[in-house]
Coordinates of C-alpha atoms in Angstrom, one line a residue:
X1 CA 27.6 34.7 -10.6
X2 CA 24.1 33.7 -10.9
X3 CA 24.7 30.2 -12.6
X4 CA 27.1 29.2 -9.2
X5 CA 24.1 31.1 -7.1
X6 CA 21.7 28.4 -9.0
X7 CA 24.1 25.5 -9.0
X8 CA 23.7 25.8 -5.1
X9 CA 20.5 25.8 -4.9
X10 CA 19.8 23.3 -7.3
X11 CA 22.3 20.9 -5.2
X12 CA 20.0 20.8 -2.7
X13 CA 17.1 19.3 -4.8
X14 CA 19.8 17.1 -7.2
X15 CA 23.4 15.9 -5.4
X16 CA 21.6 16.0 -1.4
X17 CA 18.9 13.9 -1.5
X18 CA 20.4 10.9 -4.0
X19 CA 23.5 11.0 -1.6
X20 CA 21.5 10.9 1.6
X21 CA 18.8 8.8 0.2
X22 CA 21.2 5.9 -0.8
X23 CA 23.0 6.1 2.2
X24 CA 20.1 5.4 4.1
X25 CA 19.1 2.8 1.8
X26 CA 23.0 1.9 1.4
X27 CA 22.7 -1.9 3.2
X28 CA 19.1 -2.8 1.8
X29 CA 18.7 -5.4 -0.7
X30 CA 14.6 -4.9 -1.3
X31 CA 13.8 -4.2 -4.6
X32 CA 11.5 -1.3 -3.6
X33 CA 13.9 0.6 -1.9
X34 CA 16.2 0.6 -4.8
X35 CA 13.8 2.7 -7.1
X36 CA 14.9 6.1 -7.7
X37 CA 12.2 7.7 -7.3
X38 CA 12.1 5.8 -4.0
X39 CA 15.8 7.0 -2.8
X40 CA 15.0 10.1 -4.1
X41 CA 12.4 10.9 -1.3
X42 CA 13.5 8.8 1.4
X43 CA 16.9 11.4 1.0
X44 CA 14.9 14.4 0.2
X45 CA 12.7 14.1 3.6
X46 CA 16.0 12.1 5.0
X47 CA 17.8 15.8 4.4
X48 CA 14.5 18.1 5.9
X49 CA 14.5 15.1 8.8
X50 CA 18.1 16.2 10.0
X51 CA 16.9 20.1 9.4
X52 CA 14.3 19.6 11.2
X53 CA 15.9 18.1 14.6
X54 CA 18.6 20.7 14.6
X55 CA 16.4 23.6 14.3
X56 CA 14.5 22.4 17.2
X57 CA 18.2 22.0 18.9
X58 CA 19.3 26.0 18.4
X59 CA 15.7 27.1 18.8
X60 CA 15.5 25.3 22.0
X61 CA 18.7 26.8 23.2
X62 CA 17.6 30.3 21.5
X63 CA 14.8 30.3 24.1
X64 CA 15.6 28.4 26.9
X65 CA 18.8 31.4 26.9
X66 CA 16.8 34.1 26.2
X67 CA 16.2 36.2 29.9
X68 CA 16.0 39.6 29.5
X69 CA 17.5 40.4 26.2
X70 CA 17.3 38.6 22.6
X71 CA 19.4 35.7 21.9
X72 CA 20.3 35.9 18.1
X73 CA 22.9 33.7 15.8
X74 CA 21.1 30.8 16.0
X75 CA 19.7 30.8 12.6
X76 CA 23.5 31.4 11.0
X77 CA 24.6 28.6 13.3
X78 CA 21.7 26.3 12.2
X79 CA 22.6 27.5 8.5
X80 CA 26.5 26.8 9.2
X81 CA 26.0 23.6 11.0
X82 CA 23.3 21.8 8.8
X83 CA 25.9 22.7 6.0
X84 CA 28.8 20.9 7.2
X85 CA 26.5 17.6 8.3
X86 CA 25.1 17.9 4.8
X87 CA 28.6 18.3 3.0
X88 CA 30.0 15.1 5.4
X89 CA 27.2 13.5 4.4
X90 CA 27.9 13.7 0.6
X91 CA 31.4 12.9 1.1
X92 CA 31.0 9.3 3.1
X93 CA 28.2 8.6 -0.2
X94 CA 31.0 9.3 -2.1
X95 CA 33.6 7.0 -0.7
X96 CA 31.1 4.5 0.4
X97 CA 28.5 4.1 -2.4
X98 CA 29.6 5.9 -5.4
X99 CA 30.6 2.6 -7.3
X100 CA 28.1 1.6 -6.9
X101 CA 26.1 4.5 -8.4
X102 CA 27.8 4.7 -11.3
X103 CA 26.9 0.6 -12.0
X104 CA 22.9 1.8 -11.2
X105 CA 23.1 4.5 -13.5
X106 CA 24.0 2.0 -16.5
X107 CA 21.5 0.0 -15.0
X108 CA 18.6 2.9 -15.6
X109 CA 20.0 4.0 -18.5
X110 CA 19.1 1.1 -20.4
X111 CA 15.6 1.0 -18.2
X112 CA 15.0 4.6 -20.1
X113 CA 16.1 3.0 -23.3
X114 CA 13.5 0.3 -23.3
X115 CA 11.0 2.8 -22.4
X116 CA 11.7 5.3 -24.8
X117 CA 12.1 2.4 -27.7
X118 CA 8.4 1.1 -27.0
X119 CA 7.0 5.0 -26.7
X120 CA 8.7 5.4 -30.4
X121 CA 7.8 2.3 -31.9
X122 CA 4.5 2.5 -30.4
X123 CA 2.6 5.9 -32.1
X124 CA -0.2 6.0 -29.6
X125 CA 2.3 6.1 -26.9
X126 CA 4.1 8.4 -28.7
X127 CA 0.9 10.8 -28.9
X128 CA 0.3 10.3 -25.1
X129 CA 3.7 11.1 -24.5
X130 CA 3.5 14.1 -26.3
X131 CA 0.1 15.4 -24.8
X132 CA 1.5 15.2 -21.3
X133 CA 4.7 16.9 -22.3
X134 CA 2.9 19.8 -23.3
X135 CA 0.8 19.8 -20.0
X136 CA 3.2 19.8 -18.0
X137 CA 5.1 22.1 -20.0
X138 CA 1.7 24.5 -19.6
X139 CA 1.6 23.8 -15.7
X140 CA 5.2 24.7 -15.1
X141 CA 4.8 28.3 -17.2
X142 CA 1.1 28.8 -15.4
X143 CA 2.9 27.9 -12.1
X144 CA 5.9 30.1 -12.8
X145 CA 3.9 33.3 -14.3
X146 CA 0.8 32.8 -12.0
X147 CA 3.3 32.6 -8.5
X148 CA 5.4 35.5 -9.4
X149 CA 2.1 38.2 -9.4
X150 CA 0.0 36.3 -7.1
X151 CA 0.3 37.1 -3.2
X152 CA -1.1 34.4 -1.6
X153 CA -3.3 35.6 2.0
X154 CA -0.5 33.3 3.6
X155 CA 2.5 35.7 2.6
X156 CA 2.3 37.4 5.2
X157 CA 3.2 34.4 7.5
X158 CA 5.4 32.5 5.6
X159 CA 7.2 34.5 3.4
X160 CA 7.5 37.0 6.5
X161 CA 8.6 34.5 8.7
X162 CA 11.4 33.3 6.0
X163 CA 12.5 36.9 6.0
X164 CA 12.1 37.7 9.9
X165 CA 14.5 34.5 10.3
X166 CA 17.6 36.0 8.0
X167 CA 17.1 39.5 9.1
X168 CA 17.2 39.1 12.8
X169 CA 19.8 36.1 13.2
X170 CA 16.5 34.2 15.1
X171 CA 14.9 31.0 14.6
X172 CA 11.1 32.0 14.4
X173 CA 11.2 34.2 17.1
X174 CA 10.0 37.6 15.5
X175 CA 6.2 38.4 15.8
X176 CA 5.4 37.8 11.6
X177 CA 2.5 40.8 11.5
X178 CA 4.1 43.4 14.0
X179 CA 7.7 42.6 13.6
X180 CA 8.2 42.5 17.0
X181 CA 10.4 40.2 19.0
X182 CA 10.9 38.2 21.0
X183 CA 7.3 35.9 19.9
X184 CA 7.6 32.3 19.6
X185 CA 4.6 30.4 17.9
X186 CA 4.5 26.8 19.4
X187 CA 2.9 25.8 15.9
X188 CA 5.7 27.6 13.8
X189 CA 8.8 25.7 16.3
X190 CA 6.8 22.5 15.7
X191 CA 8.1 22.8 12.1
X192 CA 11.3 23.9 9.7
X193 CA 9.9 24.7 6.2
X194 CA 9.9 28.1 7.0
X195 CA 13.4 28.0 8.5
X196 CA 14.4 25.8 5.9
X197 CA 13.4 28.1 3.2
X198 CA 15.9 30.7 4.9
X199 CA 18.5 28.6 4.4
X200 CA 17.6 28.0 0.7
X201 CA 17.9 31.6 0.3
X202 CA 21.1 32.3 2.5
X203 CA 23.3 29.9 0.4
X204 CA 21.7 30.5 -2.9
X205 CA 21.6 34.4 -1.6
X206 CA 18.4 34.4 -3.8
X207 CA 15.6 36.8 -2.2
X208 CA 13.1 34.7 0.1
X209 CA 10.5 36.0 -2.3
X210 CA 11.9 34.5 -5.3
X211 CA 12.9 31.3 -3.7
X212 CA 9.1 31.3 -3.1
X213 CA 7.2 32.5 -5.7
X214 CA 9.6 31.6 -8.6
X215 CA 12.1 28.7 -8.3
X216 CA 10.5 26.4 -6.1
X217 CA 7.2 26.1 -7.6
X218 CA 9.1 24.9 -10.7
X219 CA 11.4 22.0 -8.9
X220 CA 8.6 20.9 -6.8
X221 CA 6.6 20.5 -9.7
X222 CA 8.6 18.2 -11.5
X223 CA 9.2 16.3 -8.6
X224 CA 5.6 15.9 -7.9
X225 CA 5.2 14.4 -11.6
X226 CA 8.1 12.2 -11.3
X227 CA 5.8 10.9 -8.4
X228 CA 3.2 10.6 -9.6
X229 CA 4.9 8.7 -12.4
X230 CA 6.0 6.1 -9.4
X231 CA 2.4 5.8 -8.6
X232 CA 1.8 4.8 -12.2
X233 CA 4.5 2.4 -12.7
X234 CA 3.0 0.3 -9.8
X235 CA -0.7 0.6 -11.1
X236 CA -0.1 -0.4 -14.6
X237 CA 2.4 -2.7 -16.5
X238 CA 2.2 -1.1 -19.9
X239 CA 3.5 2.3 -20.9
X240 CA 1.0 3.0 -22.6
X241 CA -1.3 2.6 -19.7
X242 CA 0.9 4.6 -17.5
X243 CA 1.0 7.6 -20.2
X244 CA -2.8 7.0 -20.6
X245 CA -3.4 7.5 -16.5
X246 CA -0.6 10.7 -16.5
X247 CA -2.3 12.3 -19.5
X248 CA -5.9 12.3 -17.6
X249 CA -4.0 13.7 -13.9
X250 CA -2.2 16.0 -15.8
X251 CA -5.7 17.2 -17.1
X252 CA -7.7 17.0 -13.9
X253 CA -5.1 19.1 -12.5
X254 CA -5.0 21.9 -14.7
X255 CA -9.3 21.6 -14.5
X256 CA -9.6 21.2 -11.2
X257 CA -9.1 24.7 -9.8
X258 CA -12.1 25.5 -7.9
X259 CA -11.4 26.7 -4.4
X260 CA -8.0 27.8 -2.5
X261 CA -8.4 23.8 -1.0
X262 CA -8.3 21.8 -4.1
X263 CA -5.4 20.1 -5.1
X264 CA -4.9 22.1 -8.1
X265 CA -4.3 25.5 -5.8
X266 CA -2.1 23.6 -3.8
X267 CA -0.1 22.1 -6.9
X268 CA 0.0 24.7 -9.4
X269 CA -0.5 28.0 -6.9
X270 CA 1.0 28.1 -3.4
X271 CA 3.8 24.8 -3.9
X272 CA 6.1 26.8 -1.7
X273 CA 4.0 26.2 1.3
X274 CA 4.8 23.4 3.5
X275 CA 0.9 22.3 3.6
X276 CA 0.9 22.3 -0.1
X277 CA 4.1 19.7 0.1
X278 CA 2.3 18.0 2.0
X279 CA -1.1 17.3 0.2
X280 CA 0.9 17.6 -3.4
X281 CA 4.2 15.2 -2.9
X282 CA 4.0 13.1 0.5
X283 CA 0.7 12.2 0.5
X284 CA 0.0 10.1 -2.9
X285 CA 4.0 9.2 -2.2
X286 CA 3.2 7.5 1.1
X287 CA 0.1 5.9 -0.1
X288 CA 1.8 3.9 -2.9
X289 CA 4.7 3.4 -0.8
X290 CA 3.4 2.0 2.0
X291 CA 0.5 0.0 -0.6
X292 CA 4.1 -1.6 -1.7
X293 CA 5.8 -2.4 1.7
X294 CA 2.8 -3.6 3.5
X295 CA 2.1 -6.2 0.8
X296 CA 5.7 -7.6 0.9
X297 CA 8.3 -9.6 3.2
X298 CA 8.4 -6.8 6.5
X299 CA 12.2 -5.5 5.9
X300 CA 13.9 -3.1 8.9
X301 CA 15.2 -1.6 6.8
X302 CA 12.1 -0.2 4.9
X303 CA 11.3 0.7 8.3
X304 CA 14.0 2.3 8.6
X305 CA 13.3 4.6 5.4
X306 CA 9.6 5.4 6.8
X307 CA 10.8 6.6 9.8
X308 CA 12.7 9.3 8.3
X309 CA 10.0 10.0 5.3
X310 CA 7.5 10.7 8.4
X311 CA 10.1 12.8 10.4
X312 CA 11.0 14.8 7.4
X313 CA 7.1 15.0 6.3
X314 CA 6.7 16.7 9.8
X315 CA 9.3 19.1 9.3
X316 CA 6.4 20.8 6.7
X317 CA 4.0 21.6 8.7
X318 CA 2.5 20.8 11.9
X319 CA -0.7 19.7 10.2
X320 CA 1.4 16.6 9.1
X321 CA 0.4 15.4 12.8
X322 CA -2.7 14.6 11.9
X323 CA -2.4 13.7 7.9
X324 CA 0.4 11.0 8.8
X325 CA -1.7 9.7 11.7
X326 CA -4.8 8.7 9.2
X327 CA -2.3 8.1 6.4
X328 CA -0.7 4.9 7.9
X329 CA -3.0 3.9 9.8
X330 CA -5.5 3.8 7.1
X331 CA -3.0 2.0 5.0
X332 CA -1.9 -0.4 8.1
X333 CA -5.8 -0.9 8.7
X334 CA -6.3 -1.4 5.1
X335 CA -3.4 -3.9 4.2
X336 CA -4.0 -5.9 7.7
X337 CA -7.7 -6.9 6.0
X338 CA -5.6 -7.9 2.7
X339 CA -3.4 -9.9 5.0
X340 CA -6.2 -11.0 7.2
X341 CA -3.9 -10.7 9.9
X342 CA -2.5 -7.7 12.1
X343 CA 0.4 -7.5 9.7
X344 CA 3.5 -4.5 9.2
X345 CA 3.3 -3.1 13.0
X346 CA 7.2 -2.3 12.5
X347 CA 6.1 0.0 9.8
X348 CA 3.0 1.5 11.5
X349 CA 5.5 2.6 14.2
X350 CA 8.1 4.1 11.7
X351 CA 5.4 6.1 10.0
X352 CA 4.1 7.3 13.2
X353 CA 7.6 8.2 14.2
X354 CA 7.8 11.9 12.8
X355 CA 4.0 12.6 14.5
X356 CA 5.3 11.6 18.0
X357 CA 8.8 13.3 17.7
X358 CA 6.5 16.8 16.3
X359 CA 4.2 16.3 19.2
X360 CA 7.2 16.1 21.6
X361 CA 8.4 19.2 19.8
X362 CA 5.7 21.1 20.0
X363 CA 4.7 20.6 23.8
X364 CA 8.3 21.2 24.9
X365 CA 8.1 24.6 23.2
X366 CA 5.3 25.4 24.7
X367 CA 6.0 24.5 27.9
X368 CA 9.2 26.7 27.8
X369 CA 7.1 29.6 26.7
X370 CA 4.4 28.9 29.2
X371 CA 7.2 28.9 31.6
X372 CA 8.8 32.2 30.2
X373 CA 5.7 34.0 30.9
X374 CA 4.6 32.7 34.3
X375 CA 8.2 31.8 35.7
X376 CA 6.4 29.9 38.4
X377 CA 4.6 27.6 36.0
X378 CA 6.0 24.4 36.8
X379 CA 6.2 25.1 40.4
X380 CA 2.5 25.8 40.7
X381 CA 1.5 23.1 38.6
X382 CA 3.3 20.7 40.9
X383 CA 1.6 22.3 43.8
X384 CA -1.7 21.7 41.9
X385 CA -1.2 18.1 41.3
X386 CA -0.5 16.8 44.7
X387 CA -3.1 19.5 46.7

């Protein structure tokens, strides 16, 4: 029972995202877009991007419903309905693209191959090869012992809330320190992780706490690695070079572990956090991301793929507001000086697509709430503004 409990879960982080990321790359010729790694996050935060608008949908209609009495179901409905859109999803990959697949698979096998033939043949890489292995090995037991025992001062906000949202049938709606309801945070609407976490746990039927503190630390680590082995490939041409530059982050990771706002804490202590996905995995993806894009051809459909990186980014956390702004911006700013032109304005708007739709999210929310608790609201704000 447990090994069908994990195969769902692990669907999720595995068959999900390379279907929805290669359907949303599914018509683009650019080289970039067909990297794995590449496909891989475009469907991951493709997948949380979807999640995202349709818990907004339910929890809209949760609380625009909601008079006198509770509204519940709407986080079984969210839970039933992102399910079906994900399984359709999976089966139009499959008829559409899957041919496809299988050719780009014998494609990076014999990438792998090559890689693996110069790391043998080449003993220094072989020795960097083998320290990293046995850091990240080290990082992945520290995270998994180290998040089991440790109760993070957040805990009580967002593994509560994961738990308030499967116990009472409501999308954030359940007051996370006194456990009463109805209580809607404007800041907790303006964002899924939470919610989304729920559903991890509903279909895996896994405890919240052990989604948290045990199985996602683990998965989002080694995605965060295979990132950061993206970011190497496009800095250096060797492999040996690339092992050489994973080695010393590997290192600076597990030494860098001074406060609870260092990247270490984030990586290798609280990776269950939205925040933490934020800081650990978007962040160093969209940098070398958009470092590639902005210095080729413009391509829609890279904008395209942006777009719904930045939407999914902002289902994390409503701090991704603000850490998308000065990520693409900075990058547009930076790679418009390279260009010596204004140059990628198509891609400065898809990246500042998820930070408008959030901000939309979040002052509708808290307009309706306003409105729940001074009925009036609107009425007397009209009367203000033409007095």
């Amino acid at each position: 029972m447990i090994l069908i409990r994990a195969l769902a879960f692990l669907l999720h982080f595995t068959l999900v995202p390379v279907a929805v990321g290669r359907l949303i790359t599914y018509r683009s010729q650019n080289h970039i877009l067909k990297s794995p790694t590449v496909r891989y996050v475009t469907g991951f935060f493709g997948a949380q991007a979807i999640f995202f608008l349709l818990n907004f949908g339910f929890l809209w209609y949760q609380n625009k419903t909601m008079t006198t009495q509770l509204v519940v179901g709407g986080f079984h409905r969210l839970t039933i309905t992102y399910s079906v859109i994900v399984a359709a999803l999976v089966i139009l990959w499959l008829v559409l693209d899957f041919k496809t697949f299988k050719k780009d698979i014998l494609a990076y096998r014999i990438r792998i191959s090559t890689m693996l033939h110069e790391v043998k043949y080449n003993k220094l890489t072989t020795v960097y090869a083998i320290i990293f292995t046995i850091l990240v090995v080290l990082q992945l037991y520290a995270a998994y012992r180290y998040e089991v025992n440790e109760w993070s001062y957040d805990d009580y906000d967002y593994v509560v809330t994961s738990v308030d949202d499967i116990n009472s049938d409501m999308i954030t709606n359940v007051n996370f320190i006194t456990g009463e309801a109805p209580y809607t945070s404007p800041k907790r609407a303006a964002q899924s992780w939470t919610t989304y976490i729920s559903y991890l746990a509903v279909v895996s039927s896994f405890d919240v706490t052990t989604v948290c503190h045990t199985i996602l630390p683990v998965i989002l680590l080694l995605v965060a690695y295979g990132i950061y082995f993206y970011m190497a490939k496009f800095l250096f041409a060797k492999v040996e070079d690339r092992m050489i530059f994973m080695v010393i982050l590997a290192a600076a990771y597990i030494m860098g572990m001074f406060s609870h706002y260092s990247p270490t804490f984030r990586l290798l202590c609280t990776l269950w956090q939205g925040k933490a996905v934020l800081t650990a995995l978007v962040v160093p993806f969209l940098i070398c991301f958009l470092s590639r894009v902005f210095a080729s051809e413009l391509d829609n459909n890279v904008a395209f793929a942006i777009a719904f990186i930045s939407l999914g980014a902002c289902s994390l956390t409503v701090s991704t507001v603000f850490v998308m702004v000065m990520t693409v911006l900075g990058i547009f700013i930076s790679m418009s000086i390279y260009h010596r032109k204004i140059y990628g304005v198509r891609y400065l708007l898809a990246g500042l697509f998820g930070p408008f739709v959030q901000s939309i999210v979040y002052i509708c929310v808290a307009l309706l709430l306003q409105r729940q608790w001074e009925p009036k609201f609107f009425i007397n704000l009209w009367n203000g503004l033409i007095s």
